[in-house]
Each structure stands twice: as C-alpha cells, then as structure tokens.
Amino acid sequence: MIRAATKCSREAAATICGRTTSARSSLVRYSTPLRLIHGEISVPNANHVAIQMVNYALSHARAQKSDESYAQGMLVLEQCLGNQPNDDQVSQDSKATVLLAMSDLLYESGNSSEAIERLKQVMTLTLSSLAIRVVAVEALVGLLIQSGQDDVSSNVADEFLELVKGRGHENLQDVAATAKTIKGLAELVKGSIESAQSLFLGLENHEISKGNVALSYGEFLHATGNFETAKEMYQKAIQMDTKESMCSCNMNLKAVSLAATFALGQLESHIGNFGDAEETLTRALTSAEEHYGHNHPKVGVILTGVALVYRNKAKQEHSSSILIQEGLFRRALELMKAPPLDSEGPTNLGTQEVMALARGGYAELLLIQENRKSEGEKMKSWAESAWKNKRISLSEALTLSEPLGKVAIIDARTTRVL
C-alpha cells in the first residue's frame, strides 16, 4: 500500500507540475473545486500548484473512502507540505491550505486527535491570511468540543477572540462575528448561558448571520426558549450558499447544513409539530447516511433524535410506539458503539452525552415492562452516571413540560447535547 501511495504522490506531482505554463488561468481553474471542499478560498497568495495538489489528494481520497485511498491522499499532501519554504505569506498560505486539507482527511478517516494537531499547526503560521486562521480555529474548537475537551476549547476560542480584538479586526464584521460565535458555542457547551448571550447578542439581524454563525446562534435561542427566531436562524443555515464561506472538519458546509436540518427537526418536535419534525429529521437522516455511510456513529446520533420525536409524540398524544422507539434507540446505540452496561472502561467522549440521552429514553421503555425492569434500572443508572451536561439534567432533557421549560438540543456537528 505504501509503495502504491508513493507512486500516486509522484504521479500527482508530475501531472500537476506539467500544468504550470499558465499560472493565472490555472489558479482560476483550480480554485473552484477547492471552494466546494473548504468553502470560498479567499487565499489569493496561495501557490496554485499547492491548490492543485490539494484538490487531487482530496478527490482521490474521497473517491473510494478506503484506508488505502486516504493514506494515498495524505502522502500527496505531505509531499506538497514539504515543498513549501515557510518564509513568506505565499508559502504560509499554501502551507496552511495543505494543513487544512490534511485535517479534513484525518477527521474523515476517524483520526480526530491528529486532525487537531494539524489545525494547531495552522495557528502557528502567523504570516498566513486571517481568513485561513479563522477556519482553523473554528474547526479546532469544534473538534475539541467533540472530544470532550471543553476547557481547552474555551481557552482556544478566548485567545482567538482576544487576538481579533488586539489586532483591530473588530471592524471586519464577518471575522469579529465568527470569533464571537466560536466563543459563544464553547460557552453554551459549558452551560454558561449569560456569557454565551453576551457574545451572541445582536446577531439576529446581521448580514453575516449564516452558516455556523446562524446555526450556533440558533441553538442558543432554541436552548433559551426563543423558538421563533431560532427557527429563522436554522433556516438561514440550511439555505446558505455553499460558496460563501471557508470551513473544515466537523464545521464544514455539509456538516452545518445537516446539523441545522437536524436542529430544526428537534425544534419542531419540542413545539409539538410532530409531522414536520418527522419529515425534517428524515431529511437529516438521509443526508447523514449519504455523507457518512449507513454505519457511521453520526447516523446513530441522528437516530437518537428520531427516537426522541416518537417518544415525545407518544407522551403528548397518550399513545404508544414502544417497539418503534426501542428499535431506534437500540440501533442508535449500536452505531455509537455504546459500551456494555457493566463495563468499567472509558466511554467514547465524542458521543457520551448522546449515548446517555438514548439510554435514558430506552430505560424508560424498559421500566414500564414488568419483566424488563431490572435491565431498565441498570440502563437508567448508566445513563445518569454518564450524563455530564452542566446546563440541563438528564431528567429535564427527557421531559417536555408545558409551558416549555428547558430543552436539550443535540448538536450534530460536535455530537454534544446543548
């Protein structure tokens, strides 16, 4: 496999280097495919050969989505990275673009820890364009949240917000708003509602309230009971033009659109519009299966949301859908690779809260069945022990009060409960 990957890397370099006779036309030609991968590439100084190699590596890796294709794509990127001298903005923009592509492939192939390291490398390139570093810090915070490193994610977001203020970039509204939103999401994950509110305040009518900004703000509004405005923000995130922003890892354009659709479905369920909720969540589920594959843990995260809709509907309408709910919860837990109830090993921090929510709902189904109460008690105990959310208790997350009190929102980007 390594020999094949090395050959692939050499062929890519040879093919790409043969196209450099018209630099201007090549840059225009190859910037468009990259825009579809990372969003709008506002990196005018990046070396066009590096951009071509990034496109080649990403398209090759994603064509088969196999271990071998991802390894081959990474070797192409490593060769490209080594060719950047790292002594001026052109080189640093090129290097940062390659590192972002590396982080994408590492994340997609299940290696989040290495993806985090590549994003940290981007942040050390102080001569690189601010636009690239905004993308890197947004993805870095997103991956840190997903891995359960809440304090670290908050510190990274805070440092970047101070950097934006300190360098006088507050007049760049899109940069300032994105920096505040990154910090706001980190605070929301920690359950710091007042702090998050101070960061999100005023974004509802802002031109740049789209993509991740609109989604994160919508989740804050949803969590604090402003359902009408939250719905507007979710729809803005869903309808965003895919050419409008750069992005990476779990904060990429596809992940944002999927997460916004999923959040909107949960909101419809929370206000009792179960028909709309089912339709919207079905779209989210189909999208997740197409993008990640049918057996990916994020499909299990979406299925948890679907199961909770049936649960909420049954409670409100005083009906029963025990078999449907149980099937959905069981499949969701399988896909998220939930550990046995009696295991003492570490839980997957990336989906621990969603697992706890799923097992909490599943436990309620078992407890009302006389012959399964013992299993239900074990499952309930596991869920309560695994639940670490600081804003809302597991009981509150599973209860829809009237009028609506606290609600739990599953964020499909970070697989955390907000």
Short mmCIF file of C-alpha atoms in Angstrom, two decimals:
data_model
loop_
_atom_site.label_atom_id
_atom_site.label_comp_id
_atom_site.label_asym_id
_atom_site.label_seq_id
_atom_site.Cartn_x
_atom_site.Cartn_y
_atom_site.Cartn_z
CA MET A 1 0.00 0.00 0.00
CA ILE A 2 2.84 2.43 0.87
CA ARG A 3 4.54 1.75 -2.47
CA ALA A 4 1.30 2.46 -4.31
CA ALA A 5 0.79 5.63 -2.30
CA THR A 6 4.31 6.86 -3.07
CA LYS A 7 3.77 6.19 -6.76
CA CYS A 8 0.45 8.04 -6.59
CA SER A 9 2.16 11.01 -4.93
CA ARG A 10 4.88 11.17 -7.58
CA GLU A 11 2.35 10.87 -10.42
CA ALA A 12 0.25 13.65 -8.90
CA ALA A 13 3.25 15.96 -8.61
CA ALA A 14 4.40 15.18 -12.15
CA THR A 15 0.94 15.68 -13.60
CA ILE A 16 0.37 18.93 -11.73
CA CYS A 17 3.80 20.40 -12.40
CA GLY A 18 3.18 19.88 -16.10
CA ARG A 19 0.30 22.34 -15.95
CA THR A 20 2.16 25.37 -14.66
CA THR A 21 2.68 27.11 -18.03
CA SER A 22 -0.22 29.45 -17.49
CA ALA A 23 -0.27 30.42 -13.81
CA ARG A 24 -3.15 32.86 -13.97
CA SER A 25 -5.53 30.57 -15.88
CA SER A 26 -4.55 27.59 -13.69
CA LEU A 27 -5.29 29.48 -10.48
CA VAL A 28 -8.77 30.41 -11.70
CA ARG A 29 -9.36 26.91 -13.00
CA TYR A 30 -8.41 25.09 -9.81
CA SER A 31 -9.79 27.48 -7.18
CA THR A 32 -13.39 26.47 -7.91
CA PRO A 33 -13.10 22.76 -6.96
CA LEU A 34 -11.34 23.75 -3.73
CA ARG A 35 -14.18 26.14 -2.92
CA LEU A 36 -16.53 23.18 -2.92
CA ILE A 37 -14.27 21.37 -0.46
CA HIS A 38 -13.42 24.11 2.03
CA GLY A 39 -15.93 26.78 1.03
CA GLU A 40 -14.79 30.02 -0.61
CA ILE A 41 -11.00 30.03 -0.75
CA SER A 42 -10.02 33.63 -0.05
CA VAL A 43 -6.32 32.86 -0.27
CA PRO A 44 -5.11 34.85 -3.29
CA ASN A 45 -1.45 34.35 -2.32
CA ALA A 46 -1.55 30.55 -2.14
CA ASN A 47 0.67 28.72 -4.60
CA HIS A 48 -1.53 27.42 -7.42
CA VAL A 49 0.43 24.14 -7.64
CA ALA A 50 -0.30 23.53 -3.94
CA ILE A 51 -4.00 24.18 -4.59
CA GLN A 52 -3.99 21.66 -7.45
CA MET A 53 -2.27 19.03 -5.30
CA VAL A 54 -4.79 19.62 -2.52
CA ASN A 55 -7.66 19.11 -4.97
CA TYR A 56 -6.04 15.96 -6.33
CA ALA A 57 -5.40 14.48 -2.88
CA LEU A 58 -8.88 15.20 -1.54
CA SER A 59 -10.72 13.93 -4.62
CA HIS A 60 -8.56 10.78 -4.74
CA ALA A 61 -9.08 10.01 -1.04
CA ARG A 62 -12.83 10.59 -1.20
CA ALA A 63 -13.37 8.65 -4.39
CA GLN A 64 -13.21 5.33 -2.53
CA LYS A 65 -13.19 6.45 1.12
CA SER A 66 -10.97 3.47 1.96
CA ASP A 67 -7.99 3.28 4.31
CA GLU A 68 -5.72 2.98 1.29
CA SER A 69 -7.20 5.94 -0.61
CA TYR A 70 -6.96 8.16 2.48
CA ALA A 71 -3.34 7.06 3.05
CA GLN A 72 -2.50 7.88 -0.57
CA GLY A 73 -4.19 11.27 -0.30
CA MET A 74 -2.21 12.05 2.86
CA LEU A 75 1.10 11.15 1.16
CA VAL A 76 0.36 13.58 -1.66
CA LEU A 77 -0.36 16.30 0.90
CA GLU A 78 2.77 15.51 2.91
CA GLN A 79 4.90 15.88 -0.21
CA CYS A 80 3.15 19.16 -1.01
CA LEU A 81 3.68 20.41 2.56
CA GLY A 82 7.38 19.67 2.37
CA ASN A 83 7.70 21.78 -0.76
CA GLN A 84 6.60 25.00 0.99
CA PRO A 85 9.59 27.04 2.27
CA ASN A 86 7.55 28.67 5.07
CA ASP A 87 9.23 32.10 4.93
CA ASP A 88 6.61 34.47 3.50
CA GLN A 89 2.83 34.87 3.22
CA VAL A 90 2.60 32.97 -0.07
CA SER A 91 4.34 29.96 1.44
CA GLN A 92 2.41 30.15 4.71
CA ASP A 93 -0.96 30.49 2.95
CA SER A 94 -0.06 27.47 0.83
CA LYS A 95 1.13 25.51 3.86
CA ALA A 96 -2.00 26.41 5.83
CA THR A 97 -4.24 25.31 2.95
CA VAL A 98 -2.44 21.94 2.83
CA LEU A 99 -2.73 21.53 6.61
CA LEU A 100 -6.46 22.24 6.48
CA ALA A 101 -6.83 19.55 3.80
CA MET A 102 -4.83 17.14 5.97
CA SER A 103 -7.06 17.83 8.95
CA ASP A 104 -10.11 17.11 6.79
CA LEU A 105 -8.79 13.72 5.63
CA LEU A 106 -7.66 12.76 9.13
CA TYR A 107 -11.05 13.68 10.61
CA GLU A 108 -12.97 11.87 7.88
CA SER A 109 -10.88 8.72 8.40
CA GLY A 110 -11.58 8.77 12.15
CA ASN A 111 -8.34 10.27 13.46
CA SER A 112 -9.58 13.38 15.26
CA SER A 113 -6.52 13.71 17.51
CA GLU A 114 -4.16 14.04 14.53
CA ALA A 115 -6.62 16.40 12.82
CA ILE A 116 -6.44 18.61 15.91
CA GLU A 117 -2.64 18.68 15.69
CA ARG A 118 -2.73 19.83 12.05
CA LEU A 119 -5.15 22.62 12.94
CA LYS A 120 -2.86 23.73 15.75
CA GLN A 121 -0.04 23.92 13.21
CA VAL A 122 -2.11 26.32 11.09
CA MET A 123 -2.47 28.59 14.10
CA THR A 124 1.32 28.90 14.40
CA LEU A 125 1.60 30.32 10.86
CA THR A 126 1.40 33.96 11.88
CA LEU A 127 2.02 35.29 8.37
CA SER A 128 -0.89 33.33 6.87
CA SER A 129 -4.15 35.03 5.90
CA LEU A 130 -6.58 35.79 8.71
CA ALA A 131 -9.35 34.01 6.75
CA ILE A 132 -7.47 30.72 6.95
CA ARG A 133 -6.81 31.07 10.67
CA VAL A 134 -10.50 31.79 11.30
CA VAL A 135 -11.34 28.48 9.57
CA ALA A 136 -8.66 26.64 11.53
CA VAL A 137 -9.73 27.92 14.95
CA GLU A 138 -13.42 27.25 14.21
CA ALA A 139 -12.61 23.64 13.26
CA LEU A 140 -10.18 23.28 16.17
CA VAL A 141 -12.76 24.40 18.72
CA GLY A 142 -15.33 22.11 17.09
CA LEU A 143 -13.08 19.06 17.36
CA LEU A 144 -12.04 19.88 20.92
CA ILE A 145 -15.70 20.13 21.93
CA GLN A 146 -16.45 16.83 20.21
CA SER A 147 -13.59 15.16 22.08
CA GLY A 148 -14.86 16.46 25.44
CA GLN A 149 -12.04 19.00 25.97
CA ASP A 150 -14.40 21.79 26.98
CA ASP A 151 -11.97 23.91 28.98
CA VAL A 152 -9.32 23.70 26.26
CA SER A 153 -11.85 24.60 23.56
CA SER A 154 -12.99 27.61 25.58
CA ASN A 155 -9.41 28.78 26.08
CA VAL A 156 -8.61 28.47 22.37
CA ALA A 157 -11.76 30.41 21.47
CA ASP A 158 -10.96 33.07 24.06
CA GLU A 159 -7.38 33.50 22.84
CA PHE A 160 -8.57 33.92 19.27
CA LEU A 161 -11.25 36.43 20.27
CA GLU A 162 -8.59 38.46 22.09
CA LEU A 163 -6.31 38.22 19.04
CA VAL A 164 -9.06 39.64 16.80
CA LYS A 165 -9.67 42.49 19.25
CA GLY A 166 -6.00 43.16 19.84
CA ARG A 167 -5.16 43.47 16.16
CA GLY A 168 -8.03 45.84 15.41
CA HIS A 169 -10.01 43.34 13.33
CA GLU A 170 -13.31 44.18 15.05
CA ASN A 171 -14.15 46.38 12.07
CA LEU A 172 -14.11 43.23 9.92
CA GLN A 173 -17.66 42.25 10.80
CA ASP A 174 -17.56 38.70 9.47
CA VAL A 175 -14.31 37.93 11.31
CA ALA A 176 -15.49 39.53 14.57
CA ALA A 177 -18.88 37.79 14.43
CA THR A 178 -17.30 34.41 13.70
CA ALA A 179 -14.80 34.85 16.56
CA LYS A 180 -17.64 35.72 18.97
CA THR A 181 -19.73 32.79 17.74
CA ILE A 182 -16.88 30.32 18.24
CA LYS A 183 -16.52 31.51 21.82
CA GLY A 184 -20.30 31.59 22.26
CA LEU A 185 -20.62 27.92 21.24
CA ALA A 186 -17.84 26.96 23.65
CA GLU A 187 -19.65 28.79 26.47
CA LEU A 188 -23.00 27.21 25.55
CA VAL A 189 -21.45 23.73 25.72
CA LYS A 190 -20.19 24.57 29.23
CA GLY A 191 -23.70 25.70 30.24
CA SER A 192 -22.64 29.36 30.67
CA ILE A 193 -25.84 30.92 29.30
CA GLU A 194 -25.18 34.51 30.39
CA SER A 195 -21.70 34.50 28.92
CA ALA A 196 -22.98 33.00 25.66
CA GLN A 197 -25.76 35.59 25.49
CA SER A 198 -23.29 38.48 25.68
CA LEU A 199 -21.45 37.03 22.69
CA PHE A 200 -24.47 36.23 20.52
CA LEU A 201 -26.37 39.44 21.27
CA GLY A 202 -27.36 41.39 18.15
CA LEU A 203 -26.58 38.75 15.55
CA GLU A 204 -30.19 38.01 14.53
CA ASN A 205 -30.37 40.87 12.03
CA HIS A 206 -26.73 40.81 10.99
CA GLU A 207 -25.81 40.19 7.36
CA ILE A 208 -23.21 37.62 8.32
CA SER A 209 -25.69 35.51 10.32
CA LYS A 210 -25.36 32.45 8.11
CA GLY A 211 -23.60 29.11 8.17
CA ASN A 212 -22.02 28.24 11.51
CA VAL A 213 -22.83 31.69 12.91
CA ALA A 214 -26.56 31.23 12.22
CA LEU A 215 -26.57 27.62 13.46
CA SER A 216 -24.75 28.27 16.74
CA TYR A 217 -26.85 31.34 17.46
CA GLY A 218 -29.99 29.37 16.59
CA GLU A 219 -29.02 26.67 19.08
CA PHE A 220 -28.56 29.32 21.79
CA LEU A 221 -32.00 30.78 21.03
CA HIS A 222 -33.51 27.29 20.97
CA ALA A 223 -31.95 26.40 24.32
CA THR A 224 -33.26 29.61 25.91
CA GLY A 225 -36.82 29.31 24.58
CA ASN A 226 -36.81 31.81 21.68
CA PHE A 227 -38.15 29.23 19.23
CA GLU A 228 -39.41 31.56 16.50
CA THR A 229 -36.08 33.34 15.99
CA ALA A 230 -34.20 30.06 16.42
CA LYS A 231 -36.21 28.62 13.54
CA GLU A 232 -35.25 31.60 11.35
CA MET A 233 -31.57 31.07 12.16
CA TYR A 234 -31.76 27.36 11.37
CA GLN A 235 -33.37 28.09 8.02
CA LYS A 236 -30.61 30.62 7.23
CA ALA A 237 -28.00 27.98 7.97
CA ILE A 238 -29.76 25.40 5.80
CA GLN A 239 -30.21 27.79 2.88
CA MET A 240 -26.64 29.12 2.93
CA ASP A 241 -24.90 29.27 -0.44
CA THR A 242 -22.15 26.66 -0.33
CA LYS A 243 -19.75 29.11 -1.97
CA GLU A 244 -19.99 31.70 0.77
CA SER A 245 -17.52 30.59 3.42
CA MET A 246 -14.42 28.55 4.12
CA CYS A 247 -14.76 25.63 6.52
CA SER A 248 -13.14 22.42 7.72
CA CYS A 249 -13.67 19.15 9.63
CA ASN A 250 -16.90 18.93 11.67
CA MET A 251 -17.59 22.59 10.87
CA ASN A 252 -17.66 22.07 7.10
CA LEU A 253 -20.57 23.15 4.91
CA LYS A 254 -22.16 19.71 4.71
CA ALA A 255 -21.93 19.25 8.48
CA VAL A 256 -23.51 22.68 9.06
CA SER A 257 -26.42 22.04 6.70
CA LEU A 258 -27.02 18.60 8.23
CA ALA A 259 -26.81 19.92 11.79
CA ALA A 260 -29.18 22.82 11.04
CA THR A 261 -31.73 20.45 9.48
CA PHE A 262 -31.41 18.13 12.48
CA ALA A 263 -31.78 21.01 14.96
CA LEU A 264 -34.84 22.30 13.11
CA GLY A 265 -36.43 18.86 13.33
CA GLN A 266 -35.80 18.77 17.07
CA LEU A 267 -37.32 22.24 17.45
CA GLU A 268 -40.48 21.17 15.60
CA SER A 269 -40.76 18.23 17.99
CA HIS A 270 -40.27 20.48 21.03
CA ILE A 271 -43.20 22.70 19.98
CA GLY A 272 -45.41 19.72 19.12
CA ASN A 273 -45.27 19.84 15.30
CA PHE A 274 -44.55 16.14 15.04
CA GLY A 275 -45.42 15.76 11.36
CA ASP A 276 -42.94 18.48 10.39
CA ALA A 277 -40.43 17.05 12.85
CA GLU A 278 -40.57 13.58 11.30
CA GLU A 279 -40.26 14.95 7.78
CA THR A 280 -37.32 17.20 8.66
CA LEU A 281 -35.46 14.54 10.63
CA THR A 282 -35.96 12.05 7.80
CA ARG A 283 -34.14 14.51 5.52
CA ALA A 284 -31.35 14.83 8.08
CA LEU A 285 -31.06 11.05 8.42
CA THR A 286 -30.91 10.53 4.65
CA SER A 287 -28.27 13.24 4.35
CA ALA A 288 -26.17 11.71 7.15
CA GLU A 289 -26.32 8.23 5.60
CA GLU A 290 -25.33 9.58 2.19
CA HIS A 291 -22.47 11.68 3.54
CA TYR A 292 -21.03 9.46 6.28
CA GLY A 293 -22.28 5.99 5.34
CA HIS A 294 -25.03 3.89 6.93
CA ASN A 295 -22.90 2.61 9.82
CA HIS A 296 -21.30 5.86 10.98
CA PRO A 297 -21.70 6.96 14.64
CA LYS A 298 -23.23 10.28 13.48
CA VAL A 299 -26.09 8.31 11.92
CA GLY A 300 -26.65 6.92 15.43
CA VAL A 301 -26.75 10.48 16.76
CA ILE A 302 -29.48 11.39 14.25
CA LEU A 303 -31.42 8.20 15.06
CA THR A 304 -31.41 9.23 18.73
CA GLY A 305 -33.18 12.44 17.73
CA VAL A 306 -35.72 10.48 15.67
CA ALA A 307 -36.40 8.13 18.59
CA LEU A 308 -36.97 11.10 20.90
CA VAL A 309 -39.55 12.53 18.47
CA TYR A 310 -41.57 9.30 18.66
CA ARG A 311 -41.15 9.37 22.43
CA ASN A 312 -42.37 12.98 22.73
CA LYS A 313 -45.26 12.32 20.38
CA ALA A 314 -46.38 9.24 22.32
CA LYS A 315 -46.30 11.13 25.61
CA GLN A 316 -48.20 14.16 24.31
CA GLU A 317 -50.83 12.11 22.45
CA HIS A 318 -51.04 9.43 25.17
CA SER A 319 -50.28 6.78 22.57
CA SER A 320 -47.69 4.02 22.37
CA SER A 321 -44.82 3.37 19.99
CA ILE A 322 -42.69 1.18 22.24
CA LEU A 323 -41.45 -1.17 19.53
CA ILE A 324 -40.51 1.68 17.17
CA GLN A 325 -38.73 3.62 19.91
CA GLU A 326 -36.88 0.56 21.18
CA GLY A 327 -35.70 -0.34 17.69
CA LEU A 328 -34.44 3.18 17.06
CA PHE A 329 -32.69 3.51 20.44
CA ARG A 330 -31.06 0.09 20.08
CA ARG A 331 -29.79 0.81 16.55
CA ALA A 332 -28.56 4.28 17.59
CA LEU A 333 -26.57 2.82 20.49
CA GLU A 334 -25.09 0.13 18.25
CA LEU A 335 -23.88 2.72 15.74
CA MET A 336 -22.43 4.92 18.50
CA LYS A 337 -20.66 1.82 19.87
CA ALA A 338 -22.11 2.16 23.34
CA PRO A 339 -20.21 0.00 25.88
CA PRO A 340 -21.94 -2.80 27.83
CA LEU A 341 -23.89 -1.62 30.86
CA ASP A 342 -21.50 -3.40 33.22
CA SER A 343 -18.28 -2.25 31.56
CA GLU A 344 -15.79 -0.21 33.55
CA GLY A 345 -13.74 1.02 30.61
CA PRO A 346 -13.80 4.61 29.30
CA THR A 347 -16.75 5.80 27.28
CA ASN A 348 -16.35 7.44 23.88
CA LEU A 349 -16.33 11.09 24.96
CA GLY A 350 -17.35 12.19 21.47
CA THR A 351 -20.83 10.70 21.82
CA GLN A 352 -21.12 10.10 25.58
CA GLU A 353 -23.89 12.64 26.20
CA VAL A 354 -25.97 11.42 23.27
CA MET A 355 -25.48 7.82 24.41
CA ALA A 356 -26.68 8.81 27.88
CA LEU A 357 -29.73 10.53 26.38
CA ALA A 358 -30.51 7.47 24.25
CA ARG A 359 -30.07 5.07 27.16
CA GLY A 360 -32.13 7.33 29.42
CA GLY A 361 -35.02 7.22 26.94
CA TYR A 362 -34.56 3.50 26.36
CA ALA A 363 -34.55 2.85 30.14
CA GLU A 364 -37.98 4.46 30.47
CA LEU A 365 -39.36 1.99 27.92
CA LEU A 366 -37.93 -0.95 29.84
CA LEU A 367 -39.11 0.25 33.25
CA ILE A 368 -42.77 0.15 32.23
CA GLN A 369 -42.41 -3.54 31.26
CA GLU A 370 -42.61 -5.76 34.34
CA ASN A 371 -40.27 -8.45 33.03
CA ARG A 372 -37.59 -5.93 31.98
CA LYS A 373 -37.44 -3.60 34.99
CA SER A 374 -34.09 -4.93 36.16
CA GLU A 375 -32.46 -4.14 32.80
CA GLY A 376 -34.19 -0.76 32.83
CA GLU A 377 -32.76 0.13 36.24
CA LYS A 378 -29.24 -0.76 35.08
CA MET A 379 -29.65 1.31 31.95
CA LYS A 380 -31.03 4.28 33.88
CA SER A 381 -28.14 4.11 36.34
CA TRP A 382 -25.60 4.02 33.48
CA ALA A 383 -27.25 6.98 31.75
CA GLU A 384 -27.32 9.11 34.90
CA SER A 385 -23.68 8.33 35.62
CA ALA A 386 -22.58 9.15 32.04
CA TRP A 387 -24.58 12.40 31.85
CA LYS A 388 -22.19 15.34 32.31
CA ASN A 389 -24.21 18.24 30.88
CA LYS A 390 -23.92 21.34 33.08
CA ARG A 391 -26.96 23.23 31.78
CA ILE A 392 -29.70 20.66 31.97
CA SER A 393 -30.23 17.43 33.91
CA LEU A 394 -30.95 14.12 32.17
CA SER A 395 -34.45 14.14 33.65
CA GLU A 396 -35.09 17.64 32.27
CA ALA A 397 -33.67 16.65 28.90
CA LEU A 398 -36.17 13.79 28.71
CA THR A 399 -39.15 15.86 29.92
CA LEU A 400 -41.18 18.24 27.78
CA SER A 401 -43.01 20.46 30.25
CA GLU A 402 -45.92 22.74 29.38
CA PRO A 403 -45.27 25.60 29.05
CA LEU A 404 -41.91 24.59 27.64
CA GLY A 405 -39.07 24.87 30.10
CA LYS A 406 -35.55 23.70 29.41
CA VAL A 407 -34.98 21.68 26.25
CA ALA A 408 -31.99 19.64 25.16
CA ILE A 409 -30.61 20.15 21.66
CA ILE A 410 -28.31 17.57 20.10
CA ASP A 411 -25.66 19.34 18.03
CA ALA A 412 -24.80 17.02 15.13
CA ARG A 413 -21.54 18.87 14.39
CA THR A 414 -19.95 18.20 17.77
CA THR A 415 -22.25 15.32 18.85
CA ARG A 416 -22.86 17.14 22.14
CA VAL A 417 -26.09 17.96 23.94
CA LEU A 418 -26.58 21.71 24.37
#
